Coordinates of C-alpha atoms in Angstrom, one line a residue:
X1150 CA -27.6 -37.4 -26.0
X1151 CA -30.6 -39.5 -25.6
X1152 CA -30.5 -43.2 -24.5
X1153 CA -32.3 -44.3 -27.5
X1154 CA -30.4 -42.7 -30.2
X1155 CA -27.1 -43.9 -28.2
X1156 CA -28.6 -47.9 -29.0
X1157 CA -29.4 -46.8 -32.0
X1158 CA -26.2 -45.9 -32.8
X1159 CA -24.5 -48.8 -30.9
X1160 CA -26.4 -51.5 -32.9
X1161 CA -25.7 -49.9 -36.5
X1162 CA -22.0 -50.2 -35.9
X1163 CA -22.9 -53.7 -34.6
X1164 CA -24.8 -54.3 -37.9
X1165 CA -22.6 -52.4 -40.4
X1166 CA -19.1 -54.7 -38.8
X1167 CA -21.4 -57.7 -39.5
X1168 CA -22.8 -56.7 -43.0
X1169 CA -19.3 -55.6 -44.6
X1170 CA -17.1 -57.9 -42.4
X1171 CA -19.4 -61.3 -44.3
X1172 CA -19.5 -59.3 -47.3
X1173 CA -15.1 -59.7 -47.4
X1174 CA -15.5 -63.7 -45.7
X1175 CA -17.7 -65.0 -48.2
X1176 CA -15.8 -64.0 -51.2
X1177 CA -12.7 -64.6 -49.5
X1178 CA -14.3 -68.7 -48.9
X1179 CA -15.2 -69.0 -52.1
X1180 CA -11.9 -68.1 -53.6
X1181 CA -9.7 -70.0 -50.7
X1182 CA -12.3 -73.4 -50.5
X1183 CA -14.0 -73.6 -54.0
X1184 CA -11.3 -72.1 -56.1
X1185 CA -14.1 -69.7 -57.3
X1186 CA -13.8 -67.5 -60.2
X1187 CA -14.6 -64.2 -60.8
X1188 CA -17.8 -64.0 -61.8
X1189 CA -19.0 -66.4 -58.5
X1190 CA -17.4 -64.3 -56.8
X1191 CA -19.5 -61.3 -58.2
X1192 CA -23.0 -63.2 -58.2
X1193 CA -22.5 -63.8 -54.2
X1194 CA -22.9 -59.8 -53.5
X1195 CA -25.5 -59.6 -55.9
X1196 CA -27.1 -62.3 -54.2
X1197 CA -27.3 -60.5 -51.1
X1198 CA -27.8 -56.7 -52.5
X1199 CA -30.7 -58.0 -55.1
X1200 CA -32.7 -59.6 -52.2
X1201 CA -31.9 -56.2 -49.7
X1202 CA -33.2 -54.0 -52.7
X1203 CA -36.8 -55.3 -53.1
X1204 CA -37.1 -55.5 -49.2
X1205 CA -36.0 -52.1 -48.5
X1206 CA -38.8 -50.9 -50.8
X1207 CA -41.0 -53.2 -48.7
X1208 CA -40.0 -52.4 -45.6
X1209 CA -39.3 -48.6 -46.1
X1210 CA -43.2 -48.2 -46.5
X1211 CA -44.1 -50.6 -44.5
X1212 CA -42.3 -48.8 -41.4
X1213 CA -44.4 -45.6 -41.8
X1214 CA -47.6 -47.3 -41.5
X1215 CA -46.6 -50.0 -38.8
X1216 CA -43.7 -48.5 -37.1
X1217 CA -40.0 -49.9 -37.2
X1218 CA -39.4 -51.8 -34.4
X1219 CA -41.4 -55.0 -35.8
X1220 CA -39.4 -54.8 -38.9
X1221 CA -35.8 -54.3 -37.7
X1222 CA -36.1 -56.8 -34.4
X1223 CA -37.0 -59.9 -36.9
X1224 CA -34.0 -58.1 -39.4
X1225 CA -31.5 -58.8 -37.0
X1226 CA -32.6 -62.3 -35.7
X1227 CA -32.5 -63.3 -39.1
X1228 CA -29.1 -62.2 -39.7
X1229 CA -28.1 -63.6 -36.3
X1230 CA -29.9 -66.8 -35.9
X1231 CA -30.2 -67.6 -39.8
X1232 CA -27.5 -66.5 -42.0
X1233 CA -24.7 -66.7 -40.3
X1234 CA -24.9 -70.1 -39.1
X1235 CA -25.5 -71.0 -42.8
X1236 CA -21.8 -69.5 -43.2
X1237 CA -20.5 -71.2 -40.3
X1238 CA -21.2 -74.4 -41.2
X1239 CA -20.9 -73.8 -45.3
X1240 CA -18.9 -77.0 -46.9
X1241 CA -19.4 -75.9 -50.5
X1242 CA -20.1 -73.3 -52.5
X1243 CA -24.0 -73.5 -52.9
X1244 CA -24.2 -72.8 -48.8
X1245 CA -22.4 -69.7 -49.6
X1246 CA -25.5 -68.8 -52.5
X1247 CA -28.0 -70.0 -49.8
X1248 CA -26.5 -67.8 -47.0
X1249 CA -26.1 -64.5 -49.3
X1250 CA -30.0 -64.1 -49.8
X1251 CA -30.5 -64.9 -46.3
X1252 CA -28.2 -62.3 -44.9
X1253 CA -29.5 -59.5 -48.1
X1254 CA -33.4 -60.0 -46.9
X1255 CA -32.5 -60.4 -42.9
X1256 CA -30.5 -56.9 -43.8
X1257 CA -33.9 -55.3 -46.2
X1258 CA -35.9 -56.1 -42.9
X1259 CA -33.6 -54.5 -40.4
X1260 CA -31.8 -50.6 -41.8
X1261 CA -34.5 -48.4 -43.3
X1262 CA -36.9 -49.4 -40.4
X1263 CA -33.8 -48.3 -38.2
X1264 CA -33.2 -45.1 -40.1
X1265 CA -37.1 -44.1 -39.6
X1266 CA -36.4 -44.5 -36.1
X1267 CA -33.0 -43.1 -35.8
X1268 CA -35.0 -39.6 -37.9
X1269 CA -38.2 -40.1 -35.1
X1270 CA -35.4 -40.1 -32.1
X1271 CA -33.8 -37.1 -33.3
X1272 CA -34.6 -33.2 -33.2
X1273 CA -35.8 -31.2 -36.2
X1274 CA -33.3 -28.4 -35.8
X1275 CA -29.9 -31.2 -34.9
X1276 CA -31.0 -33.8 -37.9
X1277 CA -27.9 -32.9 -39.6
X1278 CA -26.0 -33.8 -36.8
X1279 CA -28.0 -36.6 -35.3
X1280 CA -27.5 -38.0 -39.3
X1281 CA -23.8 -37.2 -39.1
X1282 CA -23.5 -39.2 -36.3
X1283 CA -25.2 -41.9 -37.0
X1284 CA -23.2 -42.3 -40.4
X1285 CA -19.9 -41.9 -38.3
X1286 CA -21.1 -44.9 -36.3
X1287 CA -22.0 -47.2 -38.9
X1288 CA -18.8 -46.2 -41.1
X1289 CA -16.8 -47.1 -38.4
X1290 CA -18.5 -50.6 -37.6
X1291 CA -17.6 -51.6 -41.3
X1292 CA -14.1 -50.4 -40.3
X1293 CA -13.8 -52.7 -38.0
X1294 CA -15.6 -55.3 -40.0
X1295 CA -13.4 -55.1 -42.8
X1296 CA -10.3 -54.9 -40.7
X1297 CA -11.3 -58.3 -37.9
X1298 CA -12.8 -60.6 -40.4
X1299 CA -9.9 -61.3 -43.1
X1300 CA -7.4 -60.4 -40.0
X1301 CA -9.1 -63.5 -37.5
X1302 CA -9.6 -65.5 -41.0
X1303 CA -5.7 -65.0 -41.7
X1304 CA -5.0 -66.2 -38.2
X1305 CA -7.2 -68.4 -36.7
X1306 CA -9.5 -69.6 -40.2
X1307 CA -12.6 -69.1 -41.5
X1308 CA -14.8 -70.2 -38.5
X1309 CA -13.2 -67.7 -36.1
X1310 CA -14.3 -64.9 -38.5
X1311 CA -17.7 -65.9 -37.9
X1312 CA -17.8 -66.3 -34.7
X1313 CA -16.9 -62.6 -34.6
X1314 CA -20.0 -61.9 -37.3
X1315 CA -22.0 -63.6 -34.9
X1316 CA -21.2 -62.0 -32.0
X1317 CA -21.6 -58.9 -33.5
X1318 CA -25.3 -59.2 -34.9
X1319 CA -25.7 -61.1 -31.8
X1320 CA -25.4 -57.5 -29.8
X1321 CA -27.2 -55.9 -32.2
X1322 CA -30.3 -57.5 -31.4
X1323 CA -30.1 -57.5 -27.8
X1324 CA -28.7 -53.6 -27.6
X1325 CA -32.5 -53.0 -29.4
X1326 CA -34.7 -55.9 -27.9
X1327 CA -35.6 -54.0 -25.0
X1328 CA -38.5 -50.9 -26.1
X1329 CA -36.7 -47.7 -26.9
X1330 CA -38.6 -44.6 -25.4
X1331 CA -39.1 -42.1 -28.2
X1332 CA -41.4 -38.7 -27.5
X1333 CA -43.6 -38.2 -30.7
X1334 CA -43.1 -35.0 -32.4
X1335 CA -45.9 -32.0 -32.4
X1336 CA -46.9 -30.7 -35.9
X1337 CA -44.7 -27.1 -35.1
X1338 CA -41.7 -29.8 -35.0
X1339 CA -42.7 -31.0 -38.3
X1340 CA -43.3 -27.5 -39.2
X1341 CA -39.5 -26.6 -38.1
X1342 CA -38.1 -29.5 -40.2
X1343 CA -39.7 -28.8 -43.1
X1344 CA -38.4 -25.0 -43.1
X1345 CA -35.0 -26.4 -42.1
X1346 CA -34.5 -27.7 -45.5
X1347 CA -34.2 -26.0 -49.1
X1348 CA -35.8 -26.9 -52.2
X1349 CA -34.5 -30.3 -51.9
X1350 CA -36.0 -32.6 -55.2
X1351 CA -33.6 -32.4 -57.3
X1352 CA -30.7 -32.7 -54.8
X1353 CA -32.1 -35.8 -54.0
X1354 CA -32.1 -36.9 -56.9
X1355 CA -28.5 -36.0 -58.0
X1356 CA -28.0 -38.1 -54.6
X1357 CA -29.8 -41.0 -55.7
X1358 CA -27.4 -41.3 -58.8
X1359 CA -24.8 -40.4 -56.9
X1360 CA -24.6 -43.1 -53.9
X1361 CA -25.8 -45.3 -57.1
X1362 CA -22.6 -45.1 -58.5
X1363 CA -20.9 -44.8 -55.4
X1364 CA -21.8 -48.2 -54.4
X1365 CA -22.0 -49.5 -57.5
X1366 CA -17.9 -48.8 -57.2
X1367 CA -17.0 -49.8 -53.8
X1368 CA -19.0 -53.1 -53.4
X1369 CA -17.8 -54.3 -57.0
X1370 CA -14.3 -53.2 -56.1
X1371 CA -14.5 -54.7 -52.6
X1372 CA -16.1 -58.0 -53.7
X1373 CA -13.2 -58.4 -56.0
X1374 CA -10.3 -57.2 -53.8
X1375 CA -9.8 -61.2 -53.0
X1376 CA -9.2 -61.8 -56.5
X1377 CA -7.4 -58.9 -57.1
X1378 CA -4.7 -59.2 -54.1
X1379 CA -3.8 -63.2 -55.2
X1380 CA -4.0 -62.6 -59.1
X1381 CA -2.9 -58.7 -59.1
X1382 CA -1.1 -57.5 -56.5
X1383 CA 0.6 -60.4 -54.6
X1384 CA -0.6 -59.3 -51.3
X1385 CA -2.3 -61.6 -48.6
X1386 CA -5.9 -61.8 -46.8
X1387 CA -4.7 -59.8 -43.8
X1388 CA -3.4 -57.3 -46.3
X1389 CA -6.9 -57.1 -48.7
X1390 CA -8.2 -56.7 -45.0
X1391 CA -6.4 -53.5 -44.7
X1392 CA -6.8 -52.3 -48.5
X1393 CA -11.0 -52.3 -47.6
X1394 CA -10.0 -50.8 -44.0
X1395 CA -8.4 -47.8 -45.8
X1396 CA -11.4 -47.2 -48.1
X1397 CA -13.9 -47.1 -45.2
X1398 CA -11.5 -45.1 -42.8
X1399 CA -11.7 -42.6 -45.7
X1400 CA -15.6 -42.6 -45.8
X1401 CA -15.5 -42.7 -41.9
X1402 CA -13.5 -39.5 -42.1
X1403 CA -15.8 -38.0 -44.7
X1404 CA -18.7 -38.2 -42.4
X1405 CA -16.7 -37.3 -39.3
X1406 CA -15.9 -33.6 -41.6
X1407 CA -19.7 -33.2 -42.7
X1408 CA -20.6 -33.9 -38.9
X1409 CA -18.5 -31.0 -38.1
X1410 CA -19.7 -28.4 -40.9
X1411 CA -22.6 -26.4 -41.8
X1412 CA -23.9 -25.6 -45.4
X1413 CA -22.6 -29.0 -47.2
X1414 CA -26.3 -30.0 -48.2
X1415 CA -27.4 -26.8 -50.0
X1416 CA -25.1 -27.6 -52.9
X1417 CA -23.7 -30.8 -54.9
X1418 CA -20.5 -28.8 -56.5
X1419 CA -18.5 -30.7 -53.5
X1420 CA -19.9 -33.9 -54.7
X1421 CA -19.3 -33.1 -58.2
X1422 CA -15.4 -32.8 -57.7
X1423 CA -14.9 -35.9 -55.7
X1424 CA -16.6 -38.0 -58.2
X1425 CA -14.5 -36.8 -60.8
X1426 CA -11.4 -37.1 -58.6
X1427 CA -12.1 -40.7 -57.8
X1428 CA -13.4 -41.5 -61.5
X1429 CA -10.1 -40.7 -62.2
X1430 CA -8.3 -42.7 -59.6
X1431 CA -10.6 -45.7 -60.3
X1432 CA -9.4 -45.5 -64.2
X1433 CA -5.6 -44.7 -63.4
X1434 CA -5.5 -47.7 -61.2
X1435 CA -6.9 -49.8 -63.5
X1436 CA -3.3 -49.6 -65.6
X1437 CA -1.1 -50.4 -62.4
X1438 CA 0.0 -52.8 -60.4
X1439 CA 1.8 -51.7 -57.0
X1440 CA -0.1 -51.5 -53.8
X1441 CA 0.8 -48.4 -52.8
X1442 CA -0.9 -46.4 -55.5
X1443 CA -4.0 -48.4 -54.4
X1444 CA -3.7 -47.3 -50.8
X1445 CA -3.2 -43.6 -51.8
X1446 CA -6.2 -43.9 -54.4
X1447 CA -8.5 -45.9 -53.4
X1448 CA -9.8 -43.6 -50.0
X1449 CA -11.1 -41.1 -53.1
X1450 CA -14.0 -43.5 -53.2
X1451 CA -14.5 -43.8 -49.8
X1452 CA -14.7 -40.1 -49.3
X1453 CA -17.4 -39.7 -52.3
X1454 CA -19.6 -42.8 -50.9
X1455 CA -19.5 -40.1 -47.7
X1456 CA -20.7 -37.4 -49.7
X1457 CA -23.3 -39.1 -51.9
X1458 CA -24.5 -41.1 -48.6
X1459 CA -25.1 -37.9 -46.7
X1460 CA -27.2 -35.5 -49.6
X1461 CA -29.2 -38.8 -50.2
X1462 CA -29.9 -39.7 -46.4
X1463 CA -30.4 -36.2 -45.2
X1464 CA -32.7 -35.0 -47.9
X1465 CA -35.0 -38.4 -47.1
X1466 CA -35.3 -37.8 -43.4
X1467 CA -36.9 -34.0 -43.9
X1468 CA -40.1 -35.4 -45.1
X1469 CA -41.0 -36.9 -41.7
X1470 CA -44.1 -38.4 -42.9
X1471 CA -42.6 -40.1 -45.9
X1472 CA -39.2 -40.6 -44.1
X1473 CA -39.8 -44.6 -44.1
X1474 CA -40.3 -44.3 -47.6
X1475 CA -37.8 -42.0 -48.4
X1476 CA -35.2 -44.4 -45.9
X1477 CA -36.6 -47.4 -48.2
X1478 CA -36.1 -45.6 -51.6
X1479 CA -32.7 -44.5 -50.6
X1480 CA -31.3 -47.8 -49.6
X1481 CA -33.0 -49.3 -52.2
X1482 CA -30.9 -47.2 -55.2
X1483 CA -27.8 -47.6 -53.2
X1484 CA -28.6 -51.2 -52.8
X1485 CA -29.7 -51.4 -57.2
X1486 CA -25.6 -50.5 -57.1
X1487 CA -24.4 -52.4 -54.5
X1488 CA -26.6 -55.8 -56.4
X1489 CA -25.0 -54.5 -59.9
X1490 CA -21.8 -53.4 -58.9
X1491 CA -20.4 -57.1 -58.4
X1492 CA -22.2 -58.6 -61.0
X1493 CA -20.4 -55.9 -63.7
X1494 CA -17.3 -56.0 -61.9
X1495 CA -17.5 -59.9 -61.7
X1496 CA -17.9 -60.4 -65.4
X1497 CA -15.3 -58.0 -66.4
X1498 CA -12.6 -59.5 -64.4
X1499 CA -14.0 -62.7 -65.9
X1500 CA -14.2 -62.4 -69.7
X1501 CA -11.0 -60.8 -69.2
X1502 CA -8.4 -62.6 -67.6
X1503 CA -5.7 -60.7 -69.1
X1504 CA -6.7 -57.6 -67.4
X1505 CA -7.3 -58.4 -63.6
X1506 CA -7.7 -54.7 -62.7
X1507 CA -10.8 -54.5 -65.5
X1508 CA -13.2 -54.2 -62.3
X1509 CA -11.9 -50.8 -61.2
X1510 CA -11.9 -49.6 -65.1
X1511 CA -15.7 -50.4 -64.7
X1512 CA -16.6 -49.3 -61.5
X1513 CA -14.7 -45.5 -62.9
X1514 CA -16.5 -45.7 -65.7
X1515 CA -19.6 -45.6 -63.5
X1516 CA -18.5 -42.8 -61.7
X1517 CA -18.1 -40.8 -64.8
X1518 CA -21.4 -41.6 -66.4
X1519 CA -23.0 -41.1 -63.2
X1520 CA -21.6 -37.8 -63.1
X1521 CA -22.8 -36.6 -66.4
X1522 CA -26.2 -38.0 -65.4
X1523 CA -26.4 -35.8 -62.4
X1524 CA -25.1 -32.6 -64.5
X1525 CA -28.1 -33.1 -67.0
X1526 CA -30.4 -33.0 -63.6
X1527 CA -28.8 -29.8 -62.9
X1528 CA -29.1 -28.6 -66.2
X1529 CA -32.9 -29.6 -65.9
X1530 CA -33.9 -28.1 -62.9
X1531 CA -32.6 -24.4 -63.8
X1532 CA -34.2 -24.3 -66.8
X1533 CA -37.0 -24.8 -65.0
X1534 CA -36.5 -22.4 -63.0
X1535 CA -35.7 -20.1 -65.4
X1536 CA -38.8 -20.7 -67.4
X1537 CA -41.0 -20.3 -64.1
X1538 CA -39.2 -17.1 -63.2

């Protein structure tokens, strides 16, 4: 393995344990500090996600045409040297709606420029793996995010959660400050990648609407676990840390399987079946109240996000000279869900307080839809196909 895709690597869990670790802090403040409500709790994600959306359109393009590295170094020190210290030294709730832009444009600026490069460092005939890895790496930093922030927050306070954050995107900018070397592919490389894939459109787009959903789900759930462990379930902020831990160790082991197999991205009927399974769990849990169905259910989603992530990030990076846009339009509809997913989930629990668990009736109910959508694209492209033949 190459030095440069090994920093790569090493920074996106660095970034990932950062993103996801303030994306469970802030909430977590602004319930604990501010006695927030639901719906504040929901507008703080879709603070961040609405700014990363537009920017990773921006910067997606903008990568192709003047490379990534000047886009994801100024990413990271923003996130760093910026939005973090706005969190650290947040006394009301209106730091915590100044920091959540902040961290969502610092964030636009710094992954789909990193994807493009992680695609550039990587050879045509191992992009599968060289993807797979890369998505173990980064599932695994949110692990560990989701896991250490609400664990140092339960022991030590809010401050010492930080701290961690910072020292996290802190390494994250110096693990890719220093030039990484990256040989330029020939055109019979470009040639190779291109024949390495099948007729991919519409599988990206069932991705697209997949990972939509998919994020749609986990963000609004996760934003809302903090409301849902004190008003719900009765649990504590060590234990909402390890309720998110068990839905990212799921995804983590999702990638680690598609790492390890061959075939998985000529076909969505995998995909299919997941969503439905975790529409379902999302909706049953919905009408319950004891942790331990959420611990056995809840990983469903986590092992879909892997599955949607994947067909959506693999089919992007097989266009080599449109992989910044395709990096930019993927985290972009992943990030349209991540930005709604809150807000929905948010409003639900709000306008109605008798039913805490609304937010996982609405984030199934996304899956669901989402799933008939991507049927209809199914249905679309073989009657094409049909006609044409």
């Amino acid at each position: 393995m190459n030095t440069a895709r090994l920093r790569i690597y090493a920074a996106a869990f660095c970034m990932d344990a950062t993103a996801y670790g303030a994306g469970l802090l802030l909430p977590i403040k602004a319930l604990k500090s501010f006695d927030a409500d639901p719906l504040e709790l929901g507008l703080i994600g879709t603070a961040i996600n609405a700014t990363y959306t537009i920017v990773c359109i921006l910067t997606g393009r903008l990568s192709d045409r003047v490379g990534s590295r000047s886009l994801y170094l100024p990413g990271a020190a923003l996130v760093f040297a910026a939005a973090l210290p706005i969190v650290y030294f947040s006394d009301s709730l209106a730091d915590l709606y100044l920091a959540a832009p902040v961290l969502g444009i610092g964030l636009g600026f710094y992954w789909a420029p990193l994807e493009r490069e992680m695609g550039e460092a990587s050879g045509p005939r191992n992009l599968w793996k060289t993807a797979g890895t890369f998505n173990c790496v980064w599932a695994a930093g949110i692990c560990m995010g989701c896991l250490l922030g609400p664990g140092l927050y339960d022991q030590l306070g809010f401050k010492a959660g930080v701290i961690l954050l910072l020292a996290l995107s802190g390494s994250a900018l110096a693990l890719l400050a220093p030039p990484l070397r990256i040989e330029p592919r020939d055109k019979t490389d470009e040639l190779k990648l291109a024949g390495a894939a099948p007729n991919s459109a519409h599988l990206l787009l069932v991705a697209w609407v997949a990972n939509f959903s998919a994020y749609f789900a986990f963000i609004g759930i996760t934003n809302q676990l903090p409301y849902l462990g004190e008003k719900h379930l009765g649990i504590d902020v060590a234990m909402i840390g390890l309720l998110a831990f068990s839905i990212n160790l799921a995804r983590f082991g999702g990638f680690f399987t598609l790492r390890r197999l061959n075939g998985w991205n000529h076909s969505p009927a995998w995909l299919f079946a997941v969503q439905l399974a975790a529409g379902a769990a999302l909706l049953t849990l919905s009408q319950v109240d004891n942790p331990v169905y959420y611990f056995v259910l809840l990983p469903l989603l986590g092992i879909f996000s892997s599955l949607s992530y994947s067909l959506s990030f693999y089919y992007g990076l097989t266009a080599s000279a449109r992989a910044g846009r395709n990096s930019g339009l993927h985290e972009a509809v992943l990030s349209l869900g991540l930005m709604l997913g809150p807000l929905a989930c948010g409003a639900a629990a709000r306008f109605l307080p008798d039913w805490p668990a609304v937010a996982l009736a609405v984030a199934g109910g996304a899956l669901l839809l989402a799933l008939v959508a991507e049927l209809i694209i199914m249905k679309i492209y073989r009657g094409r196909n049909e006609m044409g033949g």
